[in-house]
Coordinates of C-alpha atoms in Angstrom, one line a residue:
Chain A
X1 CA 148.5 97.8 128.8
X2 CA 150.8 98.7 125.9
X3 CA 152.4 95.3 126.1
X4 CA 149.0 93.5 125.9
X5 CA 148.0 95.5 122.9
X6 CA 151.3 94.8 121.2
X7 CA 151.0 91.1 122.0
X8 CA 147.5 90.9 120.7
X9 CA 148.2 92.7 117.5
X10 CA 151.3 90.6 117.0
X11 CA 149.3 87.4 117.5
X12 CA 146.7 88.4 115.1
X13 CA 149.3 89.4 112.5
X14 CA 151.1 86.1 112.9
X15 CA 148.0 84.1 112.6
X16 CA 146.9 85.8 109.4
X17 CA 150.4 86.0 107.9
X18 CA 150.9 82.2 107.9
X19 CA 147.6 81.7 106.2
X20 CA 148.0 83.9 103.2
X21 CA 146.8 82.5 99.9
X22 CA 149.2 79.8 98.7
X23 CA 150.0 79.9 95.0
X24 CA 147.3 78.3 92.9
X25 CA 144.7 78.0 95.8
X26 CA 141.6 80.1 95.6
X27 CA 139.0 81.0 98.2
X28 CA 135.5 81.2 97.0
X29 CA 132.5 82.5 98.9
X30 CA 128.8 82.4 98.1
X31 CA 125.6 83.2 99.9
X32 CA 121.9 82.8 99.3
X33 CA 119.1 80.2 99.3
X34 CA 118.5 78.1 102.4
X35 CA 116.6 75.4 100.5
X36 CA 119.6 73.8 98.8
X37 CA 122.0 74.5 101.7
X38 CA 122.3 70.8 102.9
X39 CA 123.2 69.8 99.4
X40 CA 125.6 72.7 98.8
X41 CA 127.4 72.2 102.2
X42 CA 128.3 68.7 101.2
X43 CA 129.1 69.2 97.5
X44 CA 131.2 72.3 98.3
X45 CA 133.1 70.4 101.0
X46 CA 133.8 67.6 98.5
X47 CA 135.0 70.0 95.9
X48 CA 137.3 71.7 98.4
X49 CA 138.8 68.4 99.4
X50 CA 139.4 67.4 95.8
X51 CA 140.7 70.7 94.3
X52 CA 142.2 72.5 97.4
X53 CA 140.1 75.6 96.6
X54 CA 138.2 76.5 99.7
X55 CA 134.5 77.3 99.3
X56 CA 132.3 78.9 102.0
X57 CA 128.6 79.2 101.8
X58 CA 126.2 81.3 103.9
X59 CA 122.6 80.2 103.8
X60 CA 121.1 83.7 104.3
X61 CA 118.1 83.4 101.9
X62 CA 117.5 83.9 98.2
X63 CA 116.9 87.6 98.4
X64 CA 120.2 88.1 100.3
X65 CA 122.0 85.9 97.7
X66 CA 120.9 88.2 94.9
X67 CA 121.8 91.4 96.8
X68 CA 125.2 90.1 97.8
X69 CA 126.0 89.3 94.2
X70 CA 124.8 92.7 93.1
X71 CA 127.0 94.4 95.7
X72 CA 129.8 92.1 94.5
X73 CA 130.5 90.9 98.0
X74 CA 130.4 87.2 97.1
X75 CA 131.7 85.2 94.1
X76 CA 128.4 83.6 93.5
X77 CA 124.8 83.8 94.7
X78 CA 122.2 81.1 95.2
X79 CA 118.5 81.5 94.6
X80 CA 115.3 79.5 94.3
X81 CA 113.6 82.2 92.2
X82 CA 115.2 83.2 88.9
X83 CA 115.9 87.0 88.4
X84 CA 113.2 88.9 86.6
X85 CA 114.1 91.1 83.5
X86 CA 114.0 94.2 85.8
X87 CA 116.3 92.6 88.4
X88 CA 118.7 91.6 85.6
X89 CA 119.0 95.2 84.4
X90 CA 119.8 96.4 88.0
X91 CA 122.7 93.9 88.5
X92 CA 125.2 96.0 86.7
X93 CA 126.6 93.2 84.6
X94 CA 125.5 90.2 82.6
X95 CA 124.3 87.3 84.9
X96 CA 124.5 83.6 84.2
X97 CA 121.9 81.2 85.8
X98 CA 123.2 77.7 86.5
X99 CA 120.5 75.3 87.8
X100 CA 122.2 72.9 90.2
X101 CA 119.5 70.5 91.2
X102 CA 115.7 70.1 91.4
X103 CA 113.4 70.1 94.4
X104 CA 109.7 69.6 94.8
X105 CA 106.9 70.7 97.1
X106 CA 104.9 67.8 98.4
X107 CA 101.5 67.6 100.2
X108 CA 102.2 65.6 103.4
X109 CA 99.3 64.4 105.5
X110 CA 98.6 62.8 108.8
X111 CA 95.9 60.1 108.4
X112 CA 96.3 57.0 110.5
X113 CA 96.0 53.8 108.4
X114 CA 95.7 55.7 105.1
X115 CA 98.4 55.0 102.5
X116 CA 98.7 56.1 98.9
X117 CA 96.4 59.2 99.0
X118 CA 95.8 60.7 95.6
X119 CA 94.9 64.3 95.0
X120 CA 94.2 66.7 92.2
X121 CA 94.7 70.4 92.0
X122 CA 91.0 71.0 92.2
X123 CA 90.8 69.0 95.5
X124 CA 93.8 70.8 97.0
X125 CA 92.2 74.1 96.0
X126 CA 88.9 73.2 97.7
X127 CA 90.7 72.0 100.8
X128 CA 92.8 75.1 101.2
X129 CA 89.8 77.4 100.4
X130 CA 87.8 75.6 103.1
X131 CA 85.2 74.1 100.8
X132 CA 86.0 70.5 101.6
X133 CA 86.1 70.2 105.4
X134 CA 86.1 66.4 106.1
X135 CA 88.2 63.5 104.9
X136 CA 85.1 61.4 104.1
X137 CA 83.9 64.0 101.6
X138 CA 82.5 62.2 98.5
X139 CA 84.8 64.3 96.2
X140 CA 87.9 62.8 97.9
X141 CA 86.4 59.3 97.8
X142 CA 85.6 59.6 94.1
X143 CA 89.4 59.6 93.3
X144 CA 90.5 57.3 96.1
X145 CA 87.9 54.5 95.7
X146 CA 90.1 51.9 97.4
X147 CA 90.6 53.9 100.6
X148 CA 88.1 54.0 103.5
X149 CA 88.4 57.5 105.0
X150 CA 87.7 58.2 108.7
X151 CA 85.2 60.8 109.7
X152 CA 87.9 63.4 110.5
X153 CA 88.1 67.2 110.0
X154 CA 90.8 68.4 107.5
X155 CA 93.3 70.9 108.9
X156 CA 95.2 72.5 106.1
X157 CA 98.6 73.9 107.2
X158 CA 100.4 76.8 105.4
X159 CA 103.5 78.8 105.9
X160 CA 103.3 82.0 107.9
X161 CA 106.7 83.3 106.7
X162 CA 107.6 84.5 103.2
X163 CA 109.0 81.5 101.5
X164 CA 110.1 80.1 98.1
X165 CA 108.2 76.9 99.0
X166 CA 104.9 78.9 99.1
X167 CA 105.8 80.6 95.9
X168 CA 106.4 77.3 94.0
X169 CA 103.3 75.7 95.5
X170 CA 101.0 78.6 94.6
X171 CA 102.6 79.0 91.2
X172 CA 101.5 75.5 90.4
X173 CA 98.1 75.9 92.0
X174 CA 97.4 79.1 90.0
X175 CA 98.3 77.4 86.8
X176 CA 96.3 74.3 87.5
X177 CA 93.2 75.7 89.1
X178 CA 91.3 78.8 88.0
X179 CA 89.4 79.4 91.2
X180 CA 92.7 79.3 93.2
X181 CA 94.2 81.8 90.8
X182 CA 91.3 84.2 91.3
X183 CA 90.9 83.8 95.1
X184 CA 94.4 83.2 96.4
X185 CA 96.9 83.8 93.6
X186 CA 100.6 83.2 93.8
X187 CA 103.4 84.7 95.8
X188 CA 105.9 84.2 98.6
X189 CA 103.5 85.0 101.4
X190 CA 99.7 84.9 100.9
X191 CA 96.5 85.0 102.8
X192 CA 94.8 81.7 103.1
X193 CA 91.1 81.5 103.9
X194 CA 91.3 78.3 105.9
X195 CA 93.8 76.3 108.0
X196 CA 96.6 77.1 110.4
X197 CA 99.9 78.7 109.9
X198 CA 103.4 77.5 110.8
X199 CA 106.9 78.9 110.4
X200 CA 109.4 77.3 108.1
X201 CA 109.5 73.7 106.8
X202 CA 110.3 72.4 110.3
X203 CA 107.1 74.2 111.7
X204 CA 104.8 72.7 109.1
X205 CA 106.3 69.2 109.5
X206 CA 105.9 69.6 113.2
X207 CA 102.2 70.5 113.0
X208 CA 101.5 67.7 110.5
X209 CA 103.1 65.0 112.7
X210 CA 101.2 66.2 115.8
X211 CA 97.7 66.9 114.3
X212 CA 95.5 64.0 113.0
X213 CA 93.7 65.0 109.8
X214 CA 96.2 67.7 108.9
X215 CA 97.7 68.3 105.4
X216 CA 100.4 70.7 104.5
X217 CA 102.9 71.6 101.8
X218 CA 106.6 71.1 102.5
X219 CA 109.9 70.8 100.6
X220 CA 110.2 67.2 99.3
X221 CA 113.8 66.8 100.7
X222 CA 112.1 67.4 104.1
X223 CA 109.3 64.9 103.7
X224 CA 111.7 62.3 102.4
X225 CA 114.3 62.8 105.1
X226 CA 111.8 62.7 107.9
X227 CA 109.8 59.9 106.3
X228 CA 106.4 61.7 106.3
X229 CA 103.8 60.2 103.8
X230 CA 102.8 62.5 101.0
X231 CA 100.1 62.4 98.4
X232 CA 100.6 61.5 94.7
X233 CA 99.3 64.3 92.4
X234 CA 97.6 64.2 89.1
X235 CA 99.9 65.8 86.5
X236 CA 99.0 67.6 83.3
X237 CA 98.9 64.3 81.4
X238 CA 96.3 62.9 83.8
X239 CA 98.7 60.5 85.5
X240 CA 98.9 60.2 89.3
X241 CA 102.6 60.7 90.2
X242 CA 104.5 60.4 93.5
X243 CA 107.4 62.7 94.2
X244 CA 110.5 60.7 93.6
X245 CA 113.9 61.8 92.3
X246 CA 112.9 60.4 88.8
X247 CA 109.5 62.1 88.6
X248 CA 111.0 65.4 89.8
X249 CA 113.8 65.2 87.3
X250 CA 111.3 64.4 84.6
X251 CA 109.6 67.8 85.1
X252 CA 112.6 69.5 83.5
X253 CA 112.4 67.3 80.4
X254 CA 110.6 70.1 78.5
X255 CA 111.9 72.8 76.2
X256 CA 114.1 74.9 78.4
X257 CA 115.0 78.5 77.4
X258 CA 118.7 79.0 76.8
X259 CA 119.2 81.0 80.0
X260 CA 117.3 78.4 82.1
X261 CA 115.1 81.0 83.6
X262 CA 111.9 79.0 83.8
X263 CA 109.3 77.7 86.2
X264 CA 108.7 74.0 85.6
X265 CA 105.6 73.6 87.7
X266 CA 102.7 71.8 85.9
X267 CA 105.2 70.3 83.5
X268 CA 104.0 68.9 80.2
X269 CA 106.3 66.0 80.5
X270 CA 104.2 62.8 80.9
X271 CA 106.0 61.3 84.0
X272 CA 106.6 64.5 85.7
X273 CA 105.7 65.3 89.3
X274 CA 103.8 68.6 88.9
X275 CA 105.2 70.8 91.7
X276 CA 108.9 70.8 90.9
X277 CA 111.4 73.6 90.6
X278 CA 115.0 74.4 89.8
X279 CA 117.4 75.9 92.3
X280 CA 120.1 78.2 90.7
X281 CA 123.6 79.5 91.3
X282 CA 124.0 82.9 89.8
X283 CA 127.2 84.6 88.9
X284 CA 128.6 87.4 86.6
X285 CA 129.4 86.3 83.0
X286 CA 132.5 88.6 83.0
X287 CA 134.6 87.5 86.0
X288 CA 137.3 90.2 85.9
X289 CA 135.7 92.7 88.4
X290 CA 137.1 94.1 91.7
X291 CA 140.7 92.9 91.3
X292 CA 139.6 89.3 91.1
X293 CA 142.3 87.0 89.8
X294 CA 142.0 84.6 86.9
X295 CA 142.8 81.9 89.4
X296 CA 139.6 82.6 91.4
X297 CA 137.5 82.7 88.2
X298 CA 138.9 79.3 87.2
X299 CA 138.2 77.9 90.6
X300 CA 134.6 79.1 90.3
X301 CA 134.1 77.5 86.9
X302 CA 135.7 74.3 88.3
X303 CA 133.2 74.4 91.1
X304 CA 130.2 74.7 88.8
X305 CA 131.5 71.9 86.6
X306 CA 131.8 69.8 89.7
X307 CA 128.3 70.5 91.0
X308 CA 126.6 69.8 87.7
X309 CA 128.9 66.8 87.0
X310 CA 128.3 63.2 87.9
X311 CA 129.7 63.3 91.4
X312 CA 127.9 66.5 92.4
X313 CA 124.6 65.2 91.1
X314 CA 125.1 61.9 93.0
X315 CA 125.2 64.0 96.2
X316 CA 122.0 65.8 95.2
X317 CA 120.2 62.5 94.9
X318 CA 121.6 61.3 98.3
X319 CA 120.4 64.4 100.0
X320 CA 116.9 64.0 98.5
X321 CA 117.1 66.6 95.8
X322 CA 116.6 65.4 92.2
X323 CA 119.5 65.4 89.8
X324 CA 119.4 67.5 86.7
X325 CA 118.1 65.9 83.5
X326 CA 120.5 65.6 80.6
X327 CA 119.0 68.6 78.7
X328 CA 119.6 70.9 81.6
X329 CA 123.2 69.6 82.0
X330 CA 123.9 70.3 78.4
X331 CA 122.5 73.9 78.6
X332 CA 124.6 74.4 81.7
X333 CA 127.7 73.3 79.9
X334 CA 127.1 75.8 77.1
X335 CA 126.4 78.6 79.7
X336 CA 129.5 77.8 81.7
X337 CA 131.6 77.9 78.6
X338 CA 130.3 81.5 78.0
X339 CA 131.8 82.7 81.3
X340 CA 134.8 84.9 80.5
X341 CA 137.8 86.6 82.2
X342 CA 138.9 89.8 80.5
X343 CA 136.7 88.8 77.6
X344 CA 138.5 85.5 77.1
X345 CA 136.8 82.3 77.7
X346 CA 137.9 80.4 80.8
X347 CA 139.0 76.8 80.2
X348 CA 138.2 74.7 83.2
Chain B
X1 CA 100.2 100.3 173.1
X2 CA 103.9 101.2 172.6
X3 CA 105.2 97.6 172.6
X4 CA 102.5 96.3 170.3
X5 CA 103.4 99.0 167.8
X6 CA 107.0 97.8 167.9
X7 CA 106.0 94.2 167.5
X8 CA 103.8 95.2 164.6
X9 CA 106.7 97.0 163.0
X10 CA 109.1 94.1 163.6
X11 CA 106.6 91.7 162.0
X12 CA 106.2 94.0 159.0
X13 CA 110.0 94.2 158.6
X14 CA 110.3 90.4 158.8
X15 CA 107.5 89.9 156.3
X16 CA 109.1 92.2 153.8
X17 CA 112.5 90.7 154.4
X18 CA 111.2 87.2 153.5
X19 CA 109.2 88.5 150.5
X20 CA 112.4 90.2 149.2
X21 CA 114.4 87.0 149.7
X22 CA 111.8 85.0 147.8
X23 CA 111.8 87.4 144.9
X24 CA 115.6 87.6 144.8
X25 CA 115.7 83.9 144.6
X26 CA 113.1 83.9 141.9
X27 CA 115.4 86.2 139.9
X28 CA 118.1 83.6 139.9
X29 CA 115.9 80.6 139.1
X30 CA 116.0 81.2 135.3
X31 CA 119.8 81.0 135.2
X32 CA 119.8 77.6 136.9
X33 CA 116.9 76.3 134.8
X34 CA 118.8 77.3 131.7
X35 CA 122.0 75.7 132.9
X36 CA 120.1 72.5 133.8
X37 CA 118.3 72.4 130.5
X38 CA 121.5 72.9 128.5
X39 CA 123.3 70.2 130.6
X40 CA 120.5 67.7 130.2
X41 CA 120.2 68.1 126.5
X42 CA 123.9 68.9 125.7
X43 CA 126.0 66.6 127.7
X44 CA 125.8 63.7 125.2
X45 CA 127.4 65.8 122.5
X46 CA 129.7 67.6 124.8
X47 CA 132.9 65.7 124.1
X48 CA 136.4 66.1 122.8
X49 CA 135.4 66.2 119.1
X50 CA 133.3 69.3 119.9
X51 CA 136.6 71.1 120.2
X52 CA 138.7 69.3 117.6
X53 CA 136.5 68.9 114.6
X54 CA 134.6 71.2 112.3
X55 CA 130.9 71.3 111.9
X56 CA 129.4 68.2 110.3
X57 CA 127.3 68.2 107.1
X58 CA 123.6 67.5 107.2
X59 CA 124.2 64.1 105.6
X60 CA 126.9 62.9 108.2
X61 CA 124.4 63.8 110.9
X62 CA 121.5 62.0 109.1
X63 CA 123.5 58.8 108.7
X64 CA 124.6 59.0 112.3
X65 CA 121.0 59.5 113.5
X66 CA 119.7 56.6 111.5
X67 CA 122.2 54.3 113.2
X68 CA 121.5 56.0 116.6
X69 CA 125.0 57.2 116.9
X70 CA 126.2 60.6 118.2
X71 CA 126.4 63.3 115.5
X72 CA 130.0 63.3 114.5
X73 CA 132.1 66.5 114.3
X74 CA 132.2 69.6 116.5
X75 CA 132.4 73.3 116.3
X76 CA 136.1 73.9 115.9
X77 CA 135.5 76.4 113.0
X78 CA 133.2 78.3 115.3
X79 CA 135.6 78.4 118.2
X80 CA 138.5 79.6 116.1
X81 CA 136.3 82.1 114.3
X82 CA 135.0 83.5 117.6
X83 CA 138.7 83.8 118.7
X84 CA 139.8 85.5 115.5
X85 CA 136.8 88.0 115.4
X86 CA 137.0 88.8 119.1
X87 CA 140.8 89.2 118.9
X88 CA 140.7 91.8 116.2
X89 CA 137.7 93.5 117.9
X90 CA 139.7 93.8 121.1
X91 CA 142.7 95.3 119.2
X92 CA 140.4 97.9 117.6
X93 CA 138.3 98.8 120.6
X94 CA 140.7 98.8 123.5
X95 CA 142.9 101.7 122.5
X96 CA 140.0 103.9 121.4
X97 CA 137.9 102.9 124.4
X98 CA 140.7 103.5 127.0
X99 CA 141.8 106.8 125.5
X100 CA 138.2 108.1 125.3
X101 CA 137.6 107.0 128.9
X102 CA 140.8 108.7 130.2
X103 CA 139.7 111.9 128.4
X104 CA 136.2 111.7 129.9
X105 CA 137.7 111.2 133.4
X106 CA 140.3 114.0 133.1
X107 CA 138.1 116.6 131.5
X108 CA 134.9 115.7 133.3
X109 CA 132.8 118.8 132.7
X110 CA 134.2 120.2 129.4
X111 CA 131.7 120.6 126.6
X112 CA 133.4 117.9 124.5
X113 CA 133.5 115.4 127.4
X114 CA 129.7 115.9 128.0
X115 CA 129.1 115.5 124.3
X116 CA 131.2 112.3 124.0
X117 CA 129.6 110.9 127.2
X118 CA 126.1 111.4 125.8
X119 CA 127.0 110.0 122.4
X120 CA 128.5 107.0 124.0
X121 CA 125.3 106.3 125.9
X122 CA 123.4 106.6 122.6
X123 CA 125.8 104.2 120.9
X124 CA 125.1 101.7 123.7
X125 CA 121.4 101.7 122.7
X126 CA 121.8 101.0 119.0
X127 CA 120.4 97.6 118.2
X128 CA 123.0 95.1 117.2
X129 CA 121.4 94.3 113.8
X130 CA 121.6 98.0 112.8
X131 CA 125.3 98.0 113.7
X132 CA 125.6 94.9 111.4
X133 CA 123.9 96.5 108.5
X134 CA 125.9 99.7 108.8
X135 CA 129.1 97.7 108.9
X136 CA 128.0 95.8 105.8
X137 CA 127.8 99.2 104.0
X138 CA 131.1 100.5 105.6
X139 CA 133.3 97.4 105.4
X140 CA 131.8 94.5 103.5
X141 CA 130.8 96.4 100.3
X142 CA 134.1 98.3 99.9
X143 CA 136.1 95.2 100.6
X144 CA 134.0 93.2 98.2
X145 CA 133.9 90.3 100.6
X146 CA 132.2 89.2 103.8
X147 CA 135.0 88.9 106.3
X148 CA 136.1 88.3 109.9
X149 CA 137.4 91.9 109.9
X150 CA 133.9 93.3 109.2
X151 CA 132.5 91.2 112.0
X152 CA 135.2 92.5 114.3
X153 CA 134.4 96.1 113.4
X154 CA 130.7 95.5 114.2
X155 CA 131.6 93.9 117.5
X156 CA 134.2 96.5 118.5
X157 CA 131.5 99.3 117.9
X158 CA 129.3 97.4 120.3
X159 CA 132.2 96.9 122.9
X160 CA 133.2 100.6 122.9
X161 CA 130.5 102.1 125.2
X162 CA 131.2 99.6 127.9
X163 CA 135.0 100.0 127.8
X164 CA 134.7 103.8 127.7
X165 CA 132.4 104.1 130.7
X166 CA 134.2 101.5 132.8
X167 CA 137.6 103.3 132.1
X168 CA 136.1 106.6 133.1
X169 CA 134.5 105.3 136.3
X170 CA 137.7 103.5 137.4
X171 CA 140.0 106.5 136.8
X172 CA 137.5 108.8 138.5
X173 CA 137.6 106.5 141.6
X174 CA 141.3 107.0 142.0
X175 CA 142.1 109.5 144.8
X176 CA 143.1 112.9 143.6
X177 CA 146.1 112.8 145.9
X178 CA 147.6 110.0 143.8
X179 CA 147.7 112.2 140.7
X180 CA 148.9 115.2 142.8
X181 CA 151.7 113.2 144.3
X182 CA 152.8 111.9 140.9
X183 CA 152.8 115.4 139.4
X184 CA 154.6 116.8 142.5
X185 CA 157.4 114.3 141.9
X186 CA 157.9 116.0 138.6
X187 CA 156.3 113.5 136.2
X188 CA 155.0 114.9 133.0
X189 CA 151.3 114.7 132.4
X190 CA 151.7 112.0 129.8
X191 CA 153.8 110.0 132.2
X192 CA 151.3 110.4 135.0
X193 CA 148.5 109.1 132.8
X194 CA 150.4 106.2 131.4
X195 CA 152.5 105.2 134.4
X196 CA 150.2 106.1 137.4
X197 CA 146.6 106.5 136.4
X198 CA 146.1 103.6 134.0
X199 CA 148.1 101.1 136.0
X200 CA 146.4 102.0 139.2
X201 CA 143.0 101.7 137.6
X202 CA 144.0 98.5 135.7
X203 CA 141.7 96.2 137.7
X204 CA 138.7 98.3 136.7
X205 CA 139.7 98.6 133.1
X206 CA 140.3 94.9 132.8
X207 CA 136.9 94.1 134.3
X208 CA 135.2 96.4 131.9
X209 CA 137.0 94.9 128.9
X210 CA 136.1 91.4 130.0
X211 CA 132.5 92.3 130.5
X212 CA 132.4 94.0 127.1
X213 CA 133.9 90.8 125.5
X214 CA 131.3 88.5 127.2
X215 CA 128.6 90.9 126.1
X216 CA 129.4 90.6 122.4
X217 CA 130.5 87.0 122.4
X218 CA 127.0 85.7 121.8
X219 CA 126.0 88.2 119.2
X220 CA 124.6 86.6 116.0
X221 CA 122.6 89.2 114.1
X222 CA 125.5 91.6 113.3
X223 CA 127.8 88.7 112.4
X224 CA 125.2 87.2 109.9
X225 CA 125.5 90.2 107.7
X226 CA 129.2 90.8 108.2
X227 CA 131.1 87.6 108.8
X228 CA 128.7 85.3 107.0
X229 CA 130.0 82.0 108.4
X230 CA 132.3 79.3 107.0
X231 CA 132.4 75.5 107.2
X232 CA 136.2 75.4 107.5
X233 CA 138.7 76.7 110.0
X234 CA 139.7 80.1 108.6
X235 CA 142.5 82.4 110.0
X236 CA 142.4 84.9 107.1
X237 CA 140.7 88.0 108.4
X238 CA 139.7 89.1 104.9
X239 CA 137.5 86.0 104.3
X240 CA 134.2 84.8 105.6
X241 CA 134.5 83.3 109.0
X242 CA 132.2 81.3 111.3
X243 CA 131.6 81.8 115.0
X244 CA 129.9 79.8 117.7
X245 CA 126.6 81.8 117.7
X246 CA 126.5 81.6 113.9
X247 CA 126.9 77.8 114.0
X248 CA 124.1 77.6 116.6
X249 CA 121.8 79.4 114.2
X250 CA 122.8 77.1 111.4
X251 CA 122.2 74.0 113.5
X252 CA 118.8 75.4 114.6
X253 CA 117.8 75.6 110.9
X254 CA 118.8 72.1 109.9
X255 CA 116.6 69.3 111.4
X256 CA 119.4 66.8 111.2
X257 CA 121.8 69.0 113.1
X258 CA 119.5 70.4 115.8
X259 CA 121.0 68.1 118.5
X260 CA 124.2 70.1 118.3
X261 CA 122.5 73.3 119.3
X262 CA 122.5 72.3 122.9
X263 CA 126.1 71.3 123.3
X264 CA 127.3 74.4 121.4
X265 CA 125.1 76.7 123.5
X266 CA 126.4 75.0 126.7
X267 CA 130.0 75.7 125.6
X268 CA 129.2 79.3 124.8
X269 CA 127.5 79.8 128.1
X270 CA 130.3 78.2 130.0
X271 CA 132.9 80.5 128.3
X272 CA 130.9 83.6 129.1
X273 CA 130.4 82.4 132.7
X274 CA 134.1 81.9 133.1
X275 CA 134.9 85.3 131.7
X276 CA 132.3 86.9 134.1
X277 CA 133.6 85.1 137.1
X278 CA 137.2 86.1 136.2
X279 CA 136.1 89.7 135.9
X280 CA 134.5 89.5 139.3
X281 CA 137.6 88.0 141.0
X282 CA 139.9 90.5 139.3
X283 CA 137.8 93.5 140.4
X284 CA 137.9 92.1 143.9
X285 CA 141.7 91.6 143.9
X286 CA 142.6 94.9 142.3
X287 CA 140.1 96.9 144.3
X288 CA 141.3 100.5 144.7
X289 CA 142.1 101.3 148.3

């Protein structure tokens, strides 16, 4: 027995000893949002191959990302919802928000032989509040004059679990429709008066593909990857816009605050798809906490530069997220420059 | 009258015998259905690259699916992570578990032994996610990093009750005469424990340890909040590390990777089956006479 214990501990020590940090190579870890995880997994892998700094990411949810950073158990967190002023005060250090890509929420539907459905916020509101019950309703026809609708009941689908997707969708709806704001409001998990619930984006997509006449909101990267048709929406300038990488990027072409903490739903930009949002990486501005080395801080800044840089943004587009518009990239560059180690700026 | 009563009883006995046979068989059906389902859905991806390559990204999988290929990559990072986390967990839990077990067997009815026995039983009942969260506070936060070590601590806490109880049982099953003979030959008490009791009960101890290992091998919840997961092969126990169940959870959440769920589950199940069968054969071979 003693021999076995000795052998085992010897083996563990040997395995770990030969893998100690080599000079100049840092190991970064992050945790948080599940929504950008497919994008992050690829872009972090590319950065690791290029720089030799290893990056690990755990997709545990936005809330967990914020808490892990607060506990200082990760080098960076990832979140789909920016930190409120109260949350910022509780973090115990100044936080930098770096938007890394944009995503959108689209309304996907299952109507045989119907293509190019157009919707407005008022129509979506009436569908989800159970006021419009059939696809051949004159109010839908009024906008989609070129489409002949079947006599088919509408089944709205919503998320049963707390989710950032629901938050972004209802944030837009509350801005664009007063009745929605009064009766349903905005939040991560809400009571819907009509329709059926499903868990997660896969659940909603599953119900839509199985149920004729259904309509539901899902992440755009999902709808695009699975090739499910989705409606074009009327934006604040009165234009009907489809969710494409360009129209989603255009949503951020508005005046952004210096710290990038902003919801860009119902954007005033003329070509914008109205239900778009940033996804952020958050980190501490002062990097010299818990015996972290300058090397680690440099690797982290290098990672951020890579993600918002040309190559990182190309990956975003390939994985069906929208790349950042120029304005956001410039703001990011300023914010990344403000990151310090021992109060000295870090040069990437 | 008399004979018909016997016949009736024999009939009743037969009837219940077959009923019990049917229900016993029903109890085994789920295992074979699970194995069949996993084999059916997992065999396509169950290939060499499952053992030699790390988990693919969503995009690799998407491209492969579009051209109707197999998803490239495997779960090497999960296999090595499981080995590392379990290895450290074994190093932590075996000495504690065996010494506690020996103590319980040797001081069967002392106040402390009863206390420890009851607390061990309570420890067995703690939900795994609670263990995970406690270890997050104990290890992850002070270390300022998710790590394989934190995962090992969580798993070793879950392994302890089983090791302790199986050690106690196997040592108590040894005949008293064995200990008496050893002491009569002039061995010191420490010598008797280390050189007679533990080696004689080794079969039982080993079985208990193997069963404890296979019990925690599929744990996901405590590892999510302690080991976090990693997309690379990591041997550094102070850094986040993946494991097979963590990878299965990740695959489940990504529509492009969901095909890999089955082959990884199949592998995990096979490993655990092998451990269990090994434990069975060892306990048979080393059976205390």
